[in-house]
Amino acid sequence: MHIKEVGVRNIHFPVKIKEKGGQSQHTIATISMQASLPAWQKSGCIDTFIAILNRSVEAFSVRRFREILTQVCEGLQARSAGMEMTFPYFIKKSAPVSGTSSLMEYSCTFSGSVGGRDEMIITARAPVTTLCPCSKEISDHGAHNQRAEVVLNVKTDKLVWIEDLIALIEQSASCELYALLKRPDEKFVTEKAYNNPMFVEDVVRKVAVAAMAHPDIRWFSAGVESFESIHKHSAYAFVDSDDIFREQAA
Amino acid sequence: MHIKEVGVRNIHFPVKIKEKGGQSQHTIATISMQASLPAWQKSGCIDTFIAILNRSVEAFSVRRFREILTQVCEGLQARSAGMEMTFPYFIKKSAPVSGTSSLMEYSCTFSGSVGGRDEMIITARAPVTTLCPCSKEISDHGAHNQRAEVVLNVKTDKLVWIEDLIALIEQSASCELYALLKRPDEKFVTEKAYNNPMFVEDVVRKVAVAAMAHPDIRWFSAGVESFESIHKHSAYAFVDSDDIFREQAA
Amino acid sequence: MHIKEVGVRNIHFPVKIKEKGGQSQHTIATISMQASLPAWQKSGCIDTFIAILNRSVEAFSVRRFREILTQVCEGLQARSAGMEMTFPYFIKKSAPVSGTSSLMEYSCTFSGSVGGRDEMIITARAPVTTLCPCSKEISDHGAHNQRAEVVLNVKTDKLVWIEDLIALIEQSASCELYALLKRPDEKFVTEKAYNNPMFVEDVVRKVAVAAMAHPDIRWFSAGVESFESIHKHSAYAFVDSDDIFREQAA
Amino acid sequence: MHIKEVGVRNIHFPVKIKEKGGQSQHTIATISMQASLPAWQKSGCIDTFIAILNRSVEAFSVRRFREILTQVCEGLQARSAGMEMTFPYFIKKSAPVSGTSSLMEYSCTFSGSVGGRDEMIITARAPVTTLCPCSKEISDHGAHNQRAEVVLNVKTDKLVWIEDLIALIEQSASCELYALLKRPDEKFVTEKAYNNPMFVEDVVRKVAVAAMAHPDIRWFSAGVESFESIHKHSAYAFVDSDDIFREQAA
């Protein structure tokens, strides 16, 4: 019987990720690898993954992703091989008024496969602020707002920078987040969110419009989970570019 | 633009689940619900989910699952609606030699949708023991073994009991787990695992054979993650019935 | 050498918890038990915990907590024995204006020991809203607000109801949370939070004042973690009644 | 009223950690900081933490830990200040027979405070194998074994290397773990564990003996959690050097 995938999960490994500016940053990835093996292939050989990974310590990068998968595929004589790696990624941001600089952390994932679908997905996750339009409309003062998380998955045949995906997300919410704000900055973000009320549906729609306008994204999906400040549960919205194109064609 | 899904996530709710024996057990579910809304549908109405859920307190059951989704669909004039609920489920087991009785906990999920694909998936997760065939073969004494988790997803048009899915999983590993074992039981499970060495591939293969033989399962997938006692990472294998049928047809 | 504690961890078990109103609710507890054993005590006997727990299925309650510990202590001839059980607990709440009823989930813990310190701690965790006083003061409109979690630990020689601890917490924040709100309720909670701005320090201080006024609480600690909507990190404040009394004595 | 602690939690930050060999490694820390503020101290100043942290990007190290806390204490005119940082740490290991090199990941924590207790705690966590003595004794073949985690906390006035704490732990279990093993290595670790059966109590006892013999450790505690391969729950043992010394004095 054909076993679809055999692999390893939950490997932690130091990697270097190329930054948009030309430099690279050190981070720690959580990695899974799997391969589709022919029936005659002896088991136990999944240590091949670990061995290839350990030879890659010095210069792991996005381009290396595909090389590693190809090595795994050839080393195991596999029909196909896949890998996912999730890692924290840091971007230096300037506060909107004072310009104070601080580091923001985002969670990103590279996932891809060779030998089968041969595709690469980049996932960027960014925290944002959502401010409720309904609450603003009906209340004499204030409006409930909260932290939300946007998850954007994109497929591309070109190079798309994490920095650009994060910027795309951050421009699509009531306001973006910062690690460090001075008083004039706090005034700015409070008022910006208040003047820019958005439901989770509004946020995914704005993310989708921006992603469709990006020349190098050929597929995407986007989800927004808002950790409501007035409820214990989350509000959630999700969009997939396949559905949008199907609707536009209809 | 069409928003694929709007919904709520991470709702905790007490529910009652029907047992195979005719009784029902109290448990706590973590629930997500989402609907595909027409573009004109006003937002903020996701509280409809919570309202319907709160009317369902007294008699939540598997059959209620579809009723609730239909109510959500109609209440929101949605094209389709979906729900997932994950809950701990307890089964009384007897130790293999002494017959000592104890409660084992399993994690299960019901997920389904109406108005679109109209399908229902039951997920059963069970911990098992895997004992490494390679380690046994090459070592003078002993063999490394460890806890593993099997996740079995099945689609059915009939009623499939959680108890039967759990039994199917537990019969497919080196040995099954118990909450309480006396000394003769511990001897029994140690020797059973030693006499029954299995890689993760062997476990998913055996789960797949049993699932294909079940008359009421029309699709399944199964994954096994083994928390290796000699490594910090996991070994993993996965199988999908669509691939098996495609291979058999070829 | 004296081993301080031997025990079991991460046992999931269905339990019944007494409600203030006289009824009881079914829930699922995550349990740890440990004992301080004499040096001559044979190991492997930690299954005693599981056996006692499995005999307790039918009528687990707060009073049973001490009985179970005493049985463990005697069964193992231990110097002392301890147990912690954490469980979701549900309280029916009425929305502040419409009176609409819904279930809110809280996480609670009972922990205690016999044979040593002989004490019992009740922990109640409740989500609340915090609205930032600084943001309100400096902004022309609005103020950032967010979900926060208050953790209150109390020691008592009497019976203290979970419901009373939750109410104490919920009255100490900018606003409390509900599972279900209609539009007039949403207006109410938005304006209540706006009119009641509090830093995390203000929340723990108010919790502390209320806890000190409670006749049956002889020690407490309280922590508040606010999941800031303008940052990715949390603001945190913590208070311990021992420090307060020491300061008052000075 | 005196608020014991005000602070920030859950900050992710890239740091460099000094290795025993003289080099340093890049990793990502999760950081919490808190201070004990005088009553007159204005709130909102917790951004001081973030600002100091952001100035520390280039050369964070163990020595910097105390400097940062002192800066926080002075910047906030606090009575005392504390910080905890938890980070993955990688050590290159050679397989026991083949000598094959691979990277193992460990989780470590530095925690400390100034202005109050003025102490520094180093926590090292390492996965190990435990093989059950009872199972081995009563079974004709094999013995159940599994992954376990040892957590060792030490206080020191000198410099204690993470590498030495990890080695101390790994020498105290049935066997240690590796990221990559060839067949002769797998034979070696299987047989080593089989010839070295240990309950969790045996592991903490051996850790304790080694920690007491270390000249630079003046206090420690150690816990071992074994993820039993025959149960769903864990076995656990814990020891604290204060209890050991008290017992020896009695």
Coordinates of N, CA, C and O in Angstrom, one line a residue, chain A residues 28-132:
Chain A
I28 N 15.4 31.0 14.7 CA 15.2 29.6 15.0 C 14.0 29.0 14.3 O 12.9 29.5 14.6
A29 N 14.1 28.0 13.5 CA 13.0 27.5 12.8 C 12.5 26.2 13.4 O 13.3 25.4 14.0
T30 N 11.2 26.0 13.4 CA 10.6 24.7 13.7 C 10.2 24.0 12.4 O 9.4 24.6 11.6
I31 N 10.8 22.8 12.1 CA 10.8 22.3 10.8 C 10.1 20.9 10.7 O 10.3 20.1 11.7
S32 N 9.3 20.7 9.7 CA 8.8 19.3 9.4 C 9.2 19.0 8.0 O 9.2 19.9 7.1
M33 N 9.5 17.7 7.7 CA 9.9 17.3 6.4 C 9.2 16.0 6.1 O 9.1 15.2 7.0
Q34 N 8.8 15.8 4.9 CA 8.1 14.5 4.6 C 8.4 14.1 3.1 O 8.6 15.0 2.3
A35 N 8.3 12.8 2.8 CA 8.6 12.4 1.5 C 7.6 11.3 1.1 O 7.1 10.6 2.0
S36 N 7.3 11.2 -0.1 CA 6.4 10.1 -0.6 C 7.3 9.0 -1.2 O 8.0 9.2 -2.2
L37 N 7.4 7.9 -0.5 CA 8.4 6.9 -0.8 C 7.8 5.8 -1.6 O 6.6 5.4 -1.4
P38 N 8.6 5.2 -2.5 CA 8.2 4.0 -3.2 C 8.0 2.8 -2.1 O 8.6 2.8 -1.1
A39 N 7.1 1.9 -2.5 CA 6.8 0.8 -1.5 C 8.0 0.0 -1.1 O 8.1 -0.5 0.0
W40 N 9.0 -0.2 -2.0 CA 10.1 -1.0 -1.7 C 11.2 -0.3 -0.8 O 12.1 -0.9 -0.3
Q41 N 11.0 1.0 -0.6 CA 12.0 1.8 0.1 C 12.0 1.3 1.6 O 11.0 1.3 2.3
K42 N 13.2 1.0 2.1 CA 13.3 0.6 3.5 C 13.0 1.7 4.4 O 13.4 2.8 4.2
S43 N 12.4 1.4 5.5 CA 12.1 2.4 6.5 C 13.3 2.8 7.3 O 14.4 2.3 7.1
G44 N 13.1 3.6 8.2 CA 14.2 4.0 9.1 C 15.1 5.0 8.5 O 15.9 5.6 9.2
C45 N 14.9 5.2 7.2 CA 15.8 6.1 6.5 C 15.4 7.6 6.7 O 16.0 8.5 6.0
I46 N 14.5 7.8 7.6 CA 14.1 9.2 7.7 C 15.1 10.1 8.3 O 15.1 11.3 8.4
D47 N 16.2 9.4 8.9 CA 17.3 10.1 9.4 C 18.0 10.9 8.3 O 18.8 11.8 8.5
T48 N 17.7 10.5 7.0 CA 18.3 11.3 5.9 C 17.9 12.8 6.0 O 18.7 13.6 5.7
F49 N 16.6 13.0 6.4 CA 16.2 14.4 6.6 C 17.2 15.2 7.5 O 17.7 16.3 7.2
I50 N 17.4 14.5 8.7 CA 18.2 15.2 9.7 C 19.6 15.4 9.3 O 20.2 16.4 9.5
A51 N 20.1 14.4 8.5 CA 21.5 14.5 8.1 C 21.7 15.6 7.1 O 22.6 16.4 7.2
I52 N 20.7 15.8 6.1 CA 20.8 16.8 5.2 C 20.7 18.2 5.9 O 21.4 19.1 5.6
L53 N 19.8 18.3 6.8 CA 19.5 19.5 7.6 C 20.8 19.9 8.3 O 21.2 21.1 8.3
N54 N 21.5 18.9 8.9 CA 22.7 19.2 9.7 C 23.9 19.6 8.8 O 24.7 20.3 9.3
R55 N 23.8 19.2 7.5 CA 24.9 19.7 6.6 C 24.6 21.1 6.2 O 25.4 21.8 5.6
S56 N 23.4 21.6 6.4 CA 22.9 22.9 5.9 C 23.1 24.1 6.9 O 22.6 25.2 6.7
V57 N 23.7 23.8 8.1 CA 23.8 24.7 9.2 C 24.3 26.1 8.7 O 23.7 27.1 9.0
E58 N 25.3 26.1 8.0 CA 26.0 27.4 7.8 C 25.3 28.4 6.9 O 25.3 29.6 7.2
A59 N 24.6 28.0 5.9 CA 24.0 29.0 5.0 C 22.6 28.6 4.6 O 22.3 28.5 3.4
F60 N 21.7 28.4 5.6 CA 20.3 28.2 5.2 C 19.6 29.5 4.7 O 19.8 30.5 5.3
S61 N 18.9 29.4 3.6 CA 18.2 30.5 3.1 C 17.1 30.1 2.2 O 16.8 28.9 2.1
V62 N 16.3 31.1 1.7 CA 15.1 30.7 0.9 C 15.5 29.8 -0.3 O 14.8 28.8 -0.5
R63 N 16.5 30.2 -1.0 CA 16.9 29.4 -2.2 C 17.3 28.0 -1.8 O 17.1 27.1 -2.5
R64 N 17.9 27.9 -0.6 CA 18.4 26.6 -0.1 C 17.2 25.7 0.2 O 17.3 24.5 0.2
F65 N 16.0 26.3 0.4 CA 14.8 25.5 0.7 C 14.6 24.5 -0.4 O 14.4 23.3 -0.2
R66 N 14.6 24.9 -1.7 CA 14.3 24.0 -2.8 C 15.5 23.0 -3.0 O 15.3 21.9 -3.3
E67 N 16.7 23.5 -2.8 CA 17.9 22.6 -2.9 C 17.8 21.5 -1.9 O 18.1 20.3 -2.2
I68 N 17.4 21.8 -0.7 CA 17.4 20.8 0.4 C 16.3 19.8 0.0 O 16.5 18.5 0.1
L69 N 15.1 20.2 -0.5 CA 14.1 19.3 -0.9 C 14.5 18.4 -2.0 O 14.2 17.2 -2.0
T70 N 15.2 19.0 -3.0 CA 15.7 18.2 -4.1 C 16.7 17.1 -3.6 O 16.7 16.0 -4.0
Q71 N 17.6 17.5 -2.7 CA 18.5 16.5 -2.1 C 17.8 15.4 -1.4 O 18.1 14.2 -1.5
V72 N 16.7 15.8 -0.6 CA 15.9 14.8 0.1 C 15.3 13.8 -0.9 O 15.3 12.6 -0.8
C73 N 14.7 14.4 -1.9 CA 14.0 13.6 -3.0 C 15.0 12.6 -3.6 O 14.7 11.4 -3.8
E74 N 16.1 13.1 -4.0 CA 17.1 12.2 -4.6 C 17.7 11.2 -3.7 O 17.8 10.0 -4.0
G75 N 18.0 11.7 -2.5 CA 18.7 10.8 -1.5 C 17.7 9.6 -1.1 O 18.2 8.5 -0.8
L76 N 16.4 9.9 -1.1 CA 15.5 8.8 -0.7 C 14.8 8.2 -1.9 O 14.0 7.3 -1.8
Q77 N 15.2 8.6 -3.2 CA 14.5 8.1 -4.4 C 13.0 8.3 -4.2 O 12.2 7.3 -4.5
A78 N 12.6 9.4 -3.7 CA 11.2 9.6 -3.4 C 10.5 10.2 -4.6 O 11.1 10.8 -5.4
R79 N 9.2 9.9 -4.7 CA 8.4 10.6 -5.8 C 8.3 12.1 -5.6 O 8.3 12.8 -6.5
S80 N 8.2 12.5 -4.3 CA 8.1 13.9 -4.0 C 8.5 14.1 -2.6 O 8.6 13.2 -1.8
A81 N 8.8 15.4 -2.2 CA 9.3 15.7 -0.9 C 8.7 17.1 -0.5 O 8.6 17.9 -1.4
G82 N 8.4 17.3 0.7 CA 7.9 18.5 1.2 C 8.5 19.0 2.5 O 9.1 18.2 3.2
M83 N 8.5 20.3 2.8 CA 9.1 20.8 4.0 C 8.3 22.0 4.4 O 7.8 22.8 3.6
E84 N 8.1 22.2 5.7 CA 7.6 23.4 6.3 C 8.5 23.9 7.3 O 9.0 23.1 8.1
M85 N 8.8 25.2 7.3 CA 9.6 25.8 8.4 C 9.0 27.1 8.9 O 8.7 28.0 8.1
T86 N 8.7 27.2 10.2 CA 8.1 28.3 10.8 C 9.1 29.0 11.7 O 9.8 28.3 12.4
F87 N 9.2 30.3 11.6 CA 10.2 31.0 12.4 C 9.8 32.4 12.8 O 9.0 33.0 12.0
P88 N 10.3 32.9 13.9 CA 10.0 34.3 14.2 C 10.9 35.2 13.3 O 12.1 34.8 13.0
Y89 N 10.4 36.3 12.9 CA 11.1 37.2 12.0 C 11.0 38.6 12.5 O 9.9 39.1 12.9
F90 N 12.1 39.3 12.6 CA 12.1 40.7 13.2 C 12.2 41.8 12.2 O 13.1 41.7 11.3
I91 N 11.4 42.8 12.3 CA 11.6 44.0 11.5 C 11.7 45.3 12.3 O 10.9 45.4 13.3
K92 N 12.6 46.1 12.0 CA 12.8 47.4 12.8 C 11.7 48.4 12.3 O 11.6 48.6 11.1
K93 N 10.9 48.9 13.2 CA 9.9 49.9 12.8 C 10.1 51.2 13.5 O 10.7 51.2 14.6
S94 N 9.7 52.3 12.9 CA 9.8 53.6 13.5 C 8.4 54.0 14.0 O 7.4 53.9 13.2
A95 N 8.3 54.5 15.2 CA 7.0 55.0 15.7 C 6.5 56.1 14.8 O 7.3 56.9 14.3
P96 N 5.1 56.2 14.6 CA 4.6 57.1 13.6 C 4.8 58.6 13.7 O 4.8 59.3 12.8
V97 N 5.0 59.1 15.0 CA 5.2 60.5 15.2 C 6.6 60.8 15.6 O 7.4 61.5 15.0
S98 N 7.0 60.1 16.7 CA 8.4 60.4 17.3 C 9.5 59.7 16.5 O 10.6 60.1 16.6
G99 N 9.1 58.8 15.6 CA 10.2 58.1 14.9 C 11.0 57.1 15.7 O 12.0 56.5 15.2
T100 N 10.7 56.9 17.0 CA 11.4 56.0 17.8 C 11.5 54.6 17.2 O 10.5 54.1 16.8
S101 N 12.7 54.1 17.2 CA 12.9 52.8 16.5 C 12.7 51.6 17.5 O 13.1 51.7 18.7
S102 N 12.1 50.5 17.1 CA 12.0 49.3 17.9 C 11.8 48.1 17.0 O 11.4 48.2 15.8
L103 N 12.1 47.0 17.6 CA 12.0 45.7 16.8 C 10.6 45.1 17.0 O 10.2 44.8 18.2
M104 N 9.9 44.7 15.9 CA 8.6 44.0 16.0 C 8.9 42.5 15.6 O 9.6 42.3 14.6
E105 N 8.2 41.6 16.2 CA 8.4 40.2 15.9 C 7.2 39.7 15.1 O 6.0 40.0 15.5
Y106 N 7.4 39.0 14.0 CA 6.3 38.4 13.3 C 6.6 36.9 13.1 O 7.8 36.5 13.2
S107 N 5.6 36.1 12.9 CA 5.8 34.7 12.7 C 5.6 34.4 11.2 O 4.6 34.8 10.6
C108 N 6.5 33.7 10.6 CA 6.5 33.4 9.2 C 6.7 31.9 8.9 O 7.3 31.2 9.8
T109 N 6.2 31.5 7.8 CA 6.4 30.1 7.4 C 6.7 30.0 5.9 O 6.1 30.7 5.1
F110 N 7.8 29.2 5.6 CA 8.0 28.8 4.2 C 7.5 27.3 4.1 O 7.9 26.5 4.9
S111 N 6.7 27.0 3.1 CA 6.4 25.6 2.9 C 6.4 25.4 1.4 O 6.1 26.2 0.6
G112 N 6.8 24.1 1.1 CA 6.9 23.9 -0.3 C 7.2 22.4 -0.6 O 7.4 21.6 0.3
S113 N 7.1 22.0 -1.9 CA 7.3 20.6 -2.2 C 8.0 20.6 -3.6 O 7.8 21.5 -4.4
V114 N 8.7 19.5 -3.9 CA 9.2 19.2 -5.2 C 8.8 17.8 -5.6 O 8.6 17.0 -4.7
G115 N 8.7 17.6 -6.9 CA 8.4 16.2 -7.3 C 6.9 15.9 -7.5 O 6.5 15.0 -8.1
G116 N 6.1 16.8 -6.9 CA 4.7 16.7 -7.1 C 4.1 18.0 -7.6 O 4.3 18.4 -8.8
R117 N 3.5 18.8 -6.7 CA 2.9 20.1 -7.1 C 4.0 21.1 -7.4 O 3.7 22.1 -8.0
D118 N 5.2 20.9 -6.9 CA 6.3 21.8 -7.1 C 5.9 23.3 -6.9 O 5.9 24.1 -7.8
E119 N 5.5 23.6 -5.6 CA 5.1 24.9 -5.3 C 5.7 25.4 -4.0 O 6.1 24.6 -3.2
M120 N 5.6 26.7 -3.8 CA 6.2 27.3 -2.6 C 5.2 28.3 -2.1 O 4.7 29.1 -2.8
I121 N 4.9 28.2 -0.8 CA 3.9 29.1 -0.1 C 4.7 29.9 0.9 O 5.4 29.3 1.7
I122 N 4.5 31.2 0.9 CA 5.1 32.0 2.0 C 3.9 32.5 2.9 O 2.9 33.0 2.4
T123 N 4.0 32.3 4.2 CA 3.0 32.7 5.1 C 3.5 33.8 6.0 O 4.6 33.6 6.6
A124 N 2.8 34.9 6.1 CA 3.2 36.0 7.0 C 2.1 36.2 8.0 O 0.9 36.2 7.6
R125 N 2.4 36.3 9.3 CA 1.4 36.5 10.3 C 1.7 37.8 11.0 O 2.9 38.0 11.4
A126 N 0.8 38.7 11.1 CA 1.0 40.0 11.8 C -0.1 40.4 12.7 O -1.3 40.2 12.3
P127 N 0.2 40.9 13.9 CA -0.8 41.4 14.8 C -1.2 42.8 14.3 O -0.3 43.6 13.9
V128 N -2.5 43.1 14.4 CA -3.0 44.4 14.1 C -4.1 44.8 15.1 O -4.4 44.0 16.0
T129 N -4.5 46.1 15.0 CA -5.7 46.5 15.8 C -6.9 46.5 15.0 O -6.9 47.0 13.8
T130 N -8.0 46.0 15.5 CA -9.3 46.2 14.9 C -10.2 47.0 15.8 O -10.2 46.8 17.0
L131 N -10.9 48.0 15.3 CA -11.8 48.8 16.1 C -13.2 48.6 15.5 O -13.5 48.8 14.3
C132 N -14.2 48.2 16.3 CA -15.5 47.8 15.9 C -16.4 48.9 15.3 O -16.7 49.9 16.1

